[in-house]
Short mmCIF file of C-alpha atoms and ligand atoms in Angstrom, two decimals:
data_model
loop_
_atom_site.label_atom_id
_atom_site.label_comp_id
_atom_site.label_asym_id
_atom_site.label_seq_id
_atom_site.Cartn_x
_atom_site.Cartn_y
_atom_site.Cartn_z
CA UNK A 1 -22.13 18.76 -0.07
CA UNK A 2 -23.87 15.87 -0.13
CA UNK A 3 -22.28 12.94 1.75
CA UNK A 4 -23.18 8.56 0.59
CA UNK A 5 -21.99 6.57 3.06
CA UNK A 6 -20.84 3.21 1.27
CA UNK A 7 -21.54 0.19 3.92
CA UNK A 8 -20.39 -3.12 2.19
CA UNK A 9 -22.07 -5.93 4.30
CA UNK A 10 -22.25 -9.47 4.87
CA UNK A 11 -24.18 -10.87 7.77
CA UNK A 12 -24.17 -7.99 9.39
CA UNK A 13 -27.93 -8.13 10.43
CA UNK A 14 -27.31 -7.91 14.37
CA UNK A 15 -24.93 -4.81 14.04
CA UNK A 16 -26.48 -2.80 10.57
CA UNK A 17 -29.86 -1.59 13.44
CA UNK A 18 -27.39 0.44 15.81
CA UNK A 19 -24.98 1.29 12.87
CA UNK A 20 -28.02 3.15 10.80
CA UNK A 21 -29.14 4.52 13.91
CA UNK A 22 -25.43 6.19 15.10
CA UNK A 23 -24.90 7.27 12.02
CA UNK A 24 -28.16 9.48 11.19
CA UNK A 25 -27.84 11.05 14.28
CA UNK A 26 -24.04 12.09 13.58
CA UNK A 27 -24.95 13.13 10.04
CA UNK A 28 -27.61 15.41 11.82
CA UNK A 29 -28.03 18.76 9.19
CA UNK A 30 -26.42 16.99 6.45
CA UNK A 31 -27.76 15.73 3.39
CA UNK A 32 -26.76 12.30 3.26
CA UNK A 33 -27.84 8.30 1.96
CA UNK A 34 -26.47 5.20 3.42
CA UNK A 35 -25.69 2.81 0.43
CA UNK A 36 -25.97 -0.82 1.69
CA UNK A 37 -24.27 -3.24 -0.24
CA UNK A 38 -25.18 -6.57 0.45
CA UNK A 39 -23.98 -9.73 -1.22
CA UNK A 40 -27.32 -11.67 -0.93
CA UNK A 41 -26.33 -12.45 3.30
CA UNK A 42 -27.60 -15.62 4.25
CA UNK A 43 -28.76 -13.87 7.51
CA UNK A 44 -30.67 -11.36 5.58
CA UNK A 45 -28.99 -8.42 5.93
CA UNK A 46 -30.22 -6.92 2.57
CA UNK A 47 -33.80 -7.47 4.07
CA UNK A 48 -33.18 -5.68 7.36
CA UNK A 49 -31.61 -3.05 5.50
CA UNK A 50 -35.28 -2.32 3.35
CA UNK A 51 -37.19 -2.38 6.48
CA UNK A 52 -34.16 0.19 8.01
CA UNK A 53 -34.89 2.16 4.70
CA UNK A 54 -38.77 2.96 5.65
CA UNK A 55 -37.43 5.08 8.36
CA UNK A 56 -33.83 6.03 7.15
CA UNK A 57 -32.34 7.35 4.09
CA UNK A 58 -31.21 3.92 3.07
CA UNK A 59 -30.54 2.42 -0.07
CA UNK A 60 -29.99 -1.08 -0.55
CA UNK A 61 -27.73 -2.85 -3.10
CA UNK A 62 -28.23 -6.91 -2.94
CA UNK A 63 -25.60 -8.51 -4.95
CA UNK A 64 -26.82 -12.15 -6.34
CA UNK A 65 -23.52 -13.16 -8.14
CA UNK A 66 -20.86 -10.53 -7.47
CA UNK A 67 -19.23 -11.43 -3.71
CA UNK A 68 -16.36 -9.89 -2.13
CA UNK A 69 -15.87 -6.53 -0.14
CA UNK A 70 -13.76 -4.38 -2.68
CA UNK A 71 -16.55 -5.05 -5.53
CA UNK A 72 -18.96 -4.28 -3.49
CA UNK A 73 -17.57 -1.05 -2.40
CA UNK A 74 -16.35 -0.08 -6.02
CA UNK A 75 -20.32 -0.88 -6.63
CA UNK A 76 -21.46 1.75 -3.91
CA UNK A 77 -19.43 4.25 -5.42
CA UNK A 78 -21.41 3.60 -8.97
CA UNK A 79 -24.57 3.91 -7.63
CA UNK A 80 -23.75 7.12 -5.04
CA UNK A 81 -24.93 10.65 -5.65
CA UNK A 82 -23.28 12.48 -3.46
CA UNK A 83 -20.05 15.16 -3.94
CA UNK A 84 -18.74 13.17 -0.76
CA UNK A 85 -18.24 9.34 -0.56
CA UNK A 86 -17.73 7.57 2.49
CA UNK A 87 -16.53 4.08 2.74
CA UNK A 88 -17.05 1.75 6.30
CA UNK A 89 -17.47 -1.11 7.68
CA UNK A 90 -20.64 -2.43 9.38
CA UNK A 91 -19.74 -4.16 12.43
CA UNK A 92 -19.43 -0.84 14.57
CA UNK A 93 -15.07 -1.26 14.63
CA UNK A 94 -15.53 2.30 12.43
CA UNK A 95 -17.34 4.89 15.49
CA UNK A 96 -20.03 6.37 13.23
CA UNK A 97 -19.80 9.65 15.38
CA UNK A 98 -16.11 9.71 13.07
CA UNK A 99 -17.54 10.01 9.78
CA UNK A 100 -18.47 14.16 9.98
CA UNK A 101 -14.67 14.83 10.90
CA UNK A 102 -13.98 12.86 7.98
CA UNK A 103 -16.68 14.85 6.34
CA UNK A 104 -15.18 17.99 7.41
CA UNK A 105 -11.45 17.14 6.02
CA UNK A 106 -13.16 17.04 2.85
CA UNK A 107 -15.05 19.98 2.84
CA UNK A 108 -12.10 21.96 3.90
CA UNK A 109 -9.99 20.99 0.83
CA UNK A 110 -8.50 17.11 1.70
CA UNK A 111 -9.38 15.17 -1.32
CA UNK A 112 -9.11 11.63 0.98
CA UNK A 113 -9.67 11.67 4.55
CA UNK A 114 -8.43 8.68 5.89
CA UNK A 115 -9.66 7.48 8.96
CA UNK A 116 -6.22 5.81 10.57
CA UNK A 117 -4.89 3.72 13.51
CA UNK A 118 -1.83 4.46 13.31
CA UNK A 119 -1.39 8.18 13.33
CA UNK A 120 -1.15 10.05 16.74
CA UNK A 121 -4.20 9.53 18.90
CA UNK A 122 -5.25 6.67 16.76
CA UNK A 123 -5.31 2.93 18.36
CA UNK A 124 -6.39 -0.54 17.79
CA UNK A 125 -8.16 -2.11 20.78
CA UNK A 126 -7.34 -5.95 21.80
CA UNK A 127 -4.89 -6.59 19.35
CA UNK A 128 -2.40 -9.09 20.50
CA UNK A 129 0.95 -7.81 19.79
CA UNK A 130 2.51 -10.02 17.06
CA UNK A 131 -0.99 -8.91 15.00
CA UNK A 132 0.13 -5.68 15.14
CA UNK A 133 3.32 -6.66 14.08
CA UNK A 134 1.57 -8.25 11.50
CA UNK A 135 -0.74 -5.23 10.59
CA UNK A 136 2.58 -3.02 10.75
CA UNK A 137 5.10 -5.02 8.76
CA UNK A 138 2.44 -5.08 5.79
CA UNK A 139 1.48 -1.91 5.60
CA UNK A 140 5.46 -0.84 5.69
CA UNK A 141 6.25 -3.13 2.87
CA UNK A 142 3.59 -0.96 0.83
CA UNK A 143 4.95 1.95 1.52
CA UNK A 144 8.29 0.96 0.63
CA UNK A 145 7.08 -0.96 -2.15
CA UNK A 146 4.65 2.08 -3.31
CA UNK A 147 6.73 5.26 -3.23
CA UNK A 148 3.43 7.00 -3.92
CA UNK A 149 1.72 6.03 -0.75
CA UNK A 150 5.12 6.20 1.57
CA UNK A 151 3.48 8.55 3.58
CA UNK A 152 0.64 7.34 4.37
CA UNK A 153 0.67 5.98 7.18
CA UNK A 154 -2.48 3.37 7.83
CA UNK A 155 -3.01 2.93 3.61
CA UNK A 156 -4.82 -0.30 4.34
CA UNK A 157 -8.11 1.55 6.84
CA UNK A 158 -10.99 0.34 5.89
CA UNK A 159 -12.60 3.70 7.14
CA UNK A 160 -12.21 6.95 4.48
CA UNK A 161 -13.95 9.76 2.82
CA UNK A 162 -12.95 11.34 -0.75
CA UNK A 163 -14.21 13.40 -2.91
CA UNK A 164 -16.29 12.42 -5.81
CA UNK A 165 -13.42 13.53 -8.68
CA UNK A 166 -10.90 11.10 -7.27
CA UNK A 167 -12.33 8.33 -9.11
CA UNK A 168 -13.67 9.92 -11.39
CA UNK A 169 -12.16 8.04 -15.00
CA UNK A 170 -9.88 5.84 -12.70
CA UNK A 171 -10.61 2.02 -13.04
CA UNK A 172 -10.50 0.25 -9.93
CA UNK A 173 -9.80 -3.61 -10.22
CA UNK A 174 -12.18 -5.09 -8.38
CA UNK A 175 -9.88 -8.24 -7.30
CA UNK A 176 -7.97 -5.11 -5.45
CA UNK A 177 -7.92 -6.43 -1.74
CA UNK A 178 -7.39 -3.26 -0.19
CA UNK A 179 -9.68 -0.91 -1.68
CA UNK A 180 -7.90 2.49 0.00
CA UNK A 181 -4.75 1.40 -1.25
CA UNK A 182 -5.67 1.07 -4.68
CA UNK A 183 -7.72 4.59 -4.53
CA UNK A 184 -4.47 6.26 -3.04
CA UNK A 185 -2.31 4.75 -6.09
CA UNK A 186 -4.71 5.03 -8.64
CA UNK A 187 -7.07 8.18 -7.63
CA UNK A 188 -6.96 11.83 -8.66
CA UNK A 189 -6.01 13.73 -6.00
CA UNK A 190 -3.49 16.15 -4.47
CA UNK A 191 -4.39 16.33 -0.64
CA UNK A 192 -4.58 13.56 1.96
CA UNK A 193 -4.68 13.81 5.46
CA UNK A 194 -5.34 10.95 8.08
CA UNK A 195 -7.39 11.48 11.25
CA UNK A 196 -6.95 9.08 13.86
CA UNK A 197 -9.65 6.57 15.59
CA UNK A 198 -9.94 4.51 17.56
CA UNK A 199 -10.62 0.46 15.70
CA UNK A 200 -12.87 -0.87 18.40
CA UNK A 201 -14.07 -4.45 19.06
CA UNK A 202 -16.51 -5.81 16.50
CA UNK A 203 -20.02 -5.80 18.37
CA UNK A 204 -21.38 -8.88 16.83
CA UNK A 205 -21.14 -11.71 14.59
CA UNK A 206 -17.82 -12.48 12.95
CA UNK A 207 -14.31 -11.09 10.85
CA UNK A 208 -14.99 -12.59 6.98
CA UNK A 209 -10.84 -11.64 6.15
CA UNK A 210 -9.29 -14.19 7.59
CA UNK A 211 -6.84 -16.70 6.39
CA UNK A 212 -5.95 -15.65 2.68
CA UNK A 213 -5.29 -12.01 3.77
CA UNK A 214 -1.99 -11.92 3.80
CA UNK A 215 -1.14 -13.76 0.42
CA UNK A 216 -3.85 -11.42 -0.94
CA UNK A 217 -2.20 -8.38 0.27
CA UNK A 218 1.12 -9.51 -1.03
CA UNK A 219 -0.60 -10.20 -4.48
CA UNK A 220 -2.22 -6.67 -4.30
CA UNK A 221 1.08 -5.15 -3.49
CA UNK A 222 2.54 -6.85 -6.18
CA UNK A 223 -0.31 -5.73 -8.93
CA UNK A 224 0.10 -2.08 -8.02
CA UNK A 225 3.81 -2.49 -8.28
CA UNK A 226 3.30 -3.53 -11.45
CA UNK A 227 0.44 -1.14 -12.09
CA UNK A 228 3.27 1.75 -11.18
CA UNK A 229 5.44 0.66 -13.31
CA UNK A 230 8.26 -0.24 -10.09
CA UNK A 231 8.25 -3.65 -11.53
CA UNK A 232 10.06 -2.27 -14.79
CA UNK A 233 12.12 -0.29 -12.29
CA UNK A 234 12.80 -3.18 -10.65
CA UNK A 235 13.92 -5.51 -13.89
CA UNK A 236 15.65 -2.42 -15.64
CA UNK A 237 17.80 -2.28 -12.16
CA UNK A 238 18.63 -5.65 -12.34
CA UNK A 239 19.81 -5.23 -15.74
CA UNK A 240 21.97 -2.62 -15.15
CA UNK A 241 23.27 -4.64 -12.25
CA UNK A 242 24.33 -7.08 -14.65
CA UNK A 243 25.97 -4.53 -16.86
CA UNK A 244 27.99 -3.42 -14.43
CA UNK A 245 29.46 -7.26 -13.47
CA UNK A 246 30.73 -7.28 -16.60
CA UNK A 247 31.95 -3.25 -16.76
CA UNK A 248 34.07 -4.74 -13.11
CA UNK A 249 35.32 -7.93 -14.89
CA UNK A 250 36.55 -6.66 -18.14
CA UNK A 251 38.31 -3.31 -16.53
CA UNK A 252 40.11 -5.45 -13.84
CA UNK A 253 41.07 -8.24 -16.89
CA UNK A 254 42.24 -5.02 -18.88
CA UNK A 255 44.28 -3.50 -15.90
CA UNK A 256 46.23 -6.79 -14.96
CA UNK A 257 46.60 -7.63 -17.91
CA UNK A 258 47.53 -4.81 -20.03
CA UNK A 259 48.66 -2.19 -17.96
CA UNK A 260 50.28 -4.69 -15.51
CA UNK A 261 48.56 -2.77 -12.10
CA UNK A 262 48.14 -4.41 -8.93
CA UNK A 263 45.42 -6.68 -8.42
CA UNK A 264 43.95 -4.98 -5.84
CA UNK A 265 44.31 -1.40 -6.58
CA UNK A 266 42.46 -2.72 -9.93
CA UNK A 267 39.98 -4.06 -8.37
CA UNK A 268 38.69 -0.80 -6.60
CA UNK A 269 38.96 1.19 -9.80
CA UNK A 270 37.18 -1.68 -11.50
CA UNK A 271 34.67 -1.26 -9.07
CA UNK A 272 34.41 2.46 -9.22
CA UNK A 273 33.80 2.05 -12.75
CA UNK A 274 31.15 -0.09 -12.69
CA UNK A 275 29.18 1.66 -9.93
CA UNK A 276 29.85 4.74 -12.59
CA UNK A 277 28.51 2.28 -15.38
CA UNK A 278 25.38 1.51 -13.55
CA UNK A 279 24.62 5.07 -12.01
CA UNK A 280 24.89 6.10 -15.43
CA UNK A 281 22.33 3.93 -17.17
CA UNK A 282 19.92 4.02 -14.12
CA UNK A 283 19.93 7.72 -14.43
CA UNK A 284 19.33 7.89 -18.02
CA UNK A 285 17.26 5.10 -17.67
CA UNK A 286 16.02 2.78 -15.21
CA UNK A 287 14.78 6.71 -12.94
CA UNK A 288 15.25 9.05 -15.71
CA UNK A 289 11.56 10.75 -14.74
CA UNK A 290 13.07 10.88 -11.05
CA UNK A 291 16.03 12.69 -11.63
CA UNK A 292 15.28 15.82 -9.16
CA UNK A 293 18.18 16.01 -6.69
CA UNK A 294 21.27 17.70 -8.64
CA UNK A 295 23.28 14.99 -10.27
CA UNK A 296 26.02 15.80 -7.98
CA UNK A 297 23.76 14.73 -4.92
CA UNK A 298 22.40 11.68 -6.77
CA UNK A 299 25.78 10.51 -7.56
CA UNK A 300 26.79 10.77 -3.93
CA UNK A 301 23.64 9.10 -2.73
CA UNK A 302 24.41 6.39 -5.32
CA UNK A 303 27.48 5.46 -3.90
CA UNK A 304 25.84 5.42 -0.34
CA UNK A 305 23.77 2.75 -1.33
CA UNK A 306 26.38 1.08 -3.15
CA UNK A 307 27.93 0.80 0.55
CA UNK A 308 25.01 0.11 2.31
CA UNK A 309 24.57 -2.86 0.14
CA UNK A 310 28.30 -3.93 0.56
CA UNK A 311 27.76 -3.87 4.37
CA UNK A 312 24.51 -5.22 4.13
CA UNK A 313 25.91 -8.27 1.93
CA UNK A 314 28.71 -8.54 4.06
CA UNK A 315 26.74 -8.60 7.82
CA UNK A 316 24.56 -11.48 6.00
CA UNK A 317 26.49 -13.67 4.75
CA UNK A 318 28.47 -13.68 8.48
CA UNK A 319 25.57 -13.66 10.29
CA UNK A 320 24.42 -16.76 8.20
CA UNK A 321 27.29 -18.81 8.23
CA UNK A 322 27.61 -18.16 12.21
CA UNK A 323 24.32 -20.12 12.04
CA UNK A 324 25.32 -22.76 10.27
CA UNK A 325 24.38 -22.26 6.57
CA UNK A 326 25.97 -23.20 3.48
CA UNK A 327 28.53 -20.38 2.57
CA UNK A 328 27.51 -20.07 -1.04
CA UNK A 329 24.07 -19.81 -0.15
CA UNK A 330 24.63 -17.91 2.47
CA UNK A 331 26.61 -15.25 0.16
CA UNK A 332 23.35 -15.90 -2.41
CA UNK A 333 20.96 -14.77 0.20
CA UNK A 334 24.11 -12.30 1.28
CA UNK A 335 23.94 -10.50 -2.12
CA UNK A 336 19.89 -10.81 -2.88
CA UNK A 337 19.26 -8.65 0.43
CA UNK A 338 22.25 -5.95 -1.01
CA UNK A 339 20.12 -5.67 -4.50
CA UNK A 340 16.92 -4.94 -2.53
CA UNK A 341 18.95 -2.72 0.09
CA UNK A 342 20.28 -1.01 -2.89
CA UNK A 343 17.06 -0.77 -5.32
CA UNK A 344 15.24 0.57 -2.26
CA UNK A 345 17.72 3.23 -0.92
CA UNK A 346 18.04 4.41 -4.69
CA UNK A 347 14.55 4.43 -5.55
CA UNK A 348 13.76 6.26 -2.24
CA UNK A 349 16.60 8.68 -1.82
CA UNK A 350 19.28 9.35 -5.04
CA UNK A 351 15.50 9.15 -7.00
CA UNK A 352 12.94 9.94 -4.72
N1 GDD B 1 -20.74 -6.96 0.43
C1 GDD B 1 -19.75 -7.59 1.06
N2 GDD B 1 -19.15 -8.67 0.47
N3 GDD B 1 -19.33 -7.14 2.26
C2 GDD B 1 -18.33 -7.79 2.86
C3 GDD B 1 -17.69 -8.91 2.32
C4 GDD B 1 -18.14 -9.38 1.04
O1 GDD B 1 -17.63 -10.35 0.49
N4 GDD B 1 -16.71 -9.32 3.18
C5 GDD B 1 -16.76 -8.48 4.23
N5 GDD B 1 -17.74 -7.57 4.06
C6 GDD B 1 -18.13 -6.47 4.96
C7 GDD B 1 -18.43 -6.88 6.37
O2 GDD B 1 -19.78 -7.23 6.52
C8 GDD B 1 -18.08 -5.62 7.15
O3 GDD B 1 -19.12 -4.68 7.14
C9 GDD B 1 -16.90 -5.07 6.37
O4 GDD B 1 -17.02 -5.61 5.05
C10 GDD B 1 -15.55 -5.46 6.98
O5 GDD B 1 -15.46 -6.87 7.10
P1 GDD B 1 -14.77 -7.54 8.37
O6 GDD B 1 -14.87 -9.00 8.17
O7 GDD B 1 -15.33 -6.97 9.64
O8 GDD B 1 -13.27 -7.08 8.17
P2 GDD B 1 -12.12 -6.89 9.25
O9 GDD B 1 -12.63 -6.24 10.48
O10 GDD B 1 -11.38 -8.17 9.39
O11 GDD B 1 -11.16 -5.87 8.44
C11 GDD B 1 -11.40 -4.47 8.46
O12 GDD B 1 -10.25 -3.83 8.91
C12 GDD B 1 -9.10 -3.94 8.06
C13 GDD B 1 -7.96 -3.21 8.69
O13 GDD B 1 -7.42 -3.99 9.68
C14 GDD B 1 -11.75 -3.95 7.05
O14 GDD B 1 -12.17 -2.60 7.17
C15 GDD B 1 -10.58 -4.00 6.09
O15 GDD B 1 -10.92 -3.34 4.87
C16 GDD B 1 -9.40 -3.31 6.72
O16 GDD B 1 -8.26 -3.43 5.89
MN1 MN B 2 -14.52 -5.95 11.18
#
């Protein structure tokens, strides 16, 4: 199979020399093209990268108006020819003597081989702590957020290989800001597996992700949420939420006041009844593609999360006023974390 390496540059001039050099020698016996895409670097890059090509198989892409790493790496994969693609960076964090394990992954039936950090034997070198916090915390929002990806566990590497047919009729949005993730929600494909490595230091120049990265990520998140169609999850919950304040209100009213029960023995079969109202409606609606668990098991998992978001809404709110918030917004914030507690358990477990 033949194998383009995608290498999405931008003054990278000092590092692209060693990179082009490590990486012909580990691609040794394969047939193989290094795609350089270069977005018209100020340092030259692109110009480096023509010389490189006399002696390498090297192909050079200069951008003049397109910028930005994602577009430039949904650009390699238009102009690749091989059955293989492989996507990394050019500062020498991605070990080029990597890319033929990835290589092999793919030939022996992985349709994405994802180079990652963060399975076992994988690391991240001279990372302060809190950024790996950081780097964590993100990347397990997307996976909750994603139920598609929630196993992956490094979605966000910058370092893969996949096989030609994964994109093939799949339209990347270029304003993606993590190019992986959007392949792994968007892509054909049935097998992934992730093979650690080790994200070294960057051997010269600088990082061009800075600042932004984080509100980008969010925004990305957000897009494939939408993209998945968890954002109609999301609002269809909500909905039935709502349907089920008024199910509790108007069965309590009813019980008081027409069959004369206790108040508070009313209010727990109002209750029941409106966590049967909304388990109803978000089972015949809001998840009716996810319903794969038998209904009794859904139903019981239902009411799990119906708990967990009680407990949830009650440890808030206490915790809150201990420190010295208002107690109505305290119970606000109190009964926002129970809906996402809730949506998430349901969406994960009774549906997932
Ligand atoms: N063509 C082009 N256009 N290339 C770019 C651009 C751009 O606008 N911005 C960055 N690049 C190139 C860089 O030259 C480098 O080869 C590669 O993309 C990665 O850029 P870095 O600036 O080194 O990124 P990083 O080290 O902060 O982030 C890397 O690790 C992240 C995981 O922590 C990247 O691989 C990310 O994709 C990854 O999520
Ligand atoms: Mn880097």
């Amino acid at each position: 199979m033949k194998v383009s390496v995608i290498v999405p540059t931008y003054n990278e001039r000092e590092n692209l020399p060693e990179l082009v050099k490590r990486l012909s020698k580990a691609l040794k016996g394969y047939d193989y093209e290094i795609l350089v895409v270069d977005d018209d670097s100020p340092d030259g890059t692109w110009r480096l990268a023509q010389k490189l090509a006399e002696e390498y198989p090297v192909r050079v892409i200069r951008r003049v108006k397109e910028k930005g790493l994602s577009s430039a790496v949904i650009r390699g994969f238009k102009e690749a020819s091989g059955e293989v693609f492989v996507v990394m960076d050019a500062d020498l964090q991605h070990p080029p003597e990597k890319v033929p394990e990835l290589v092999k992954a793919i030939e022996s039936g992985a349709d994405i081989a994802i180079g990652s950090r963060y399975v076992k034997g994988g690391e991240v070198r001279n990372w302060y702590w809190y950024r790996k916090l950081i780097s964590k915390g993100a990347i397990m929002l997307g996976r909750v957020a994603l139920p598609k990806i929630r196993n992956v566990k490094d979605p966000v590497s910058g370092f893969f290989a996949l096989r030609r047919e994964v994109l093939e009729g799949v339209e990347l949005n270029p304003v993606g800001f993590k190019i992986l993730m959007e392949i792994l929600v968007k892509g054909r494909y049935k097998k992934v597996v992730e093979i650690p490595f080790t994200f070294g230091l960057r051997k010269a120049g600088e990082s061009k992700l800075g600042g932004k990265t984080i509100i980008n990520y969010l925004r990305h998140v957000y897009r494939l949420m939408k993209w998945e169609g968890e954002i109609d999850r999301l609002i269809k919950f909500s909905l039935v939420g709502l349907s089920g304040v008024f199910v509790n209100e108007g069965f309590l009213w009813a019980f008081v006041r027409f069959l004369g029960l206790d108040k508070i023995v009313s209010n727990i079969i109002a209750t029941e009844l409106a966590i049967l109202n909304n388990f109803l409606w978000n089972d015949l609606w809001t998840f009716r593609d996810l319903r794969e668990k038998p209904l009794s098991q859904r139903l019981l998992s239902f009411h799990m999360a119906a708990l967990t978001g009680a407990i949830v809404q009650w440890v808030v709110y206490i915790v809150l006023l201990y420190l010295g918030m208002h107690y109505l917004l305290a119970n606000l914030v109190g009964i926002v974390a129970s809906f996402v507690v809730r949506f998430v358990f349901n969406r994960h477990i009774t549906w997932g």
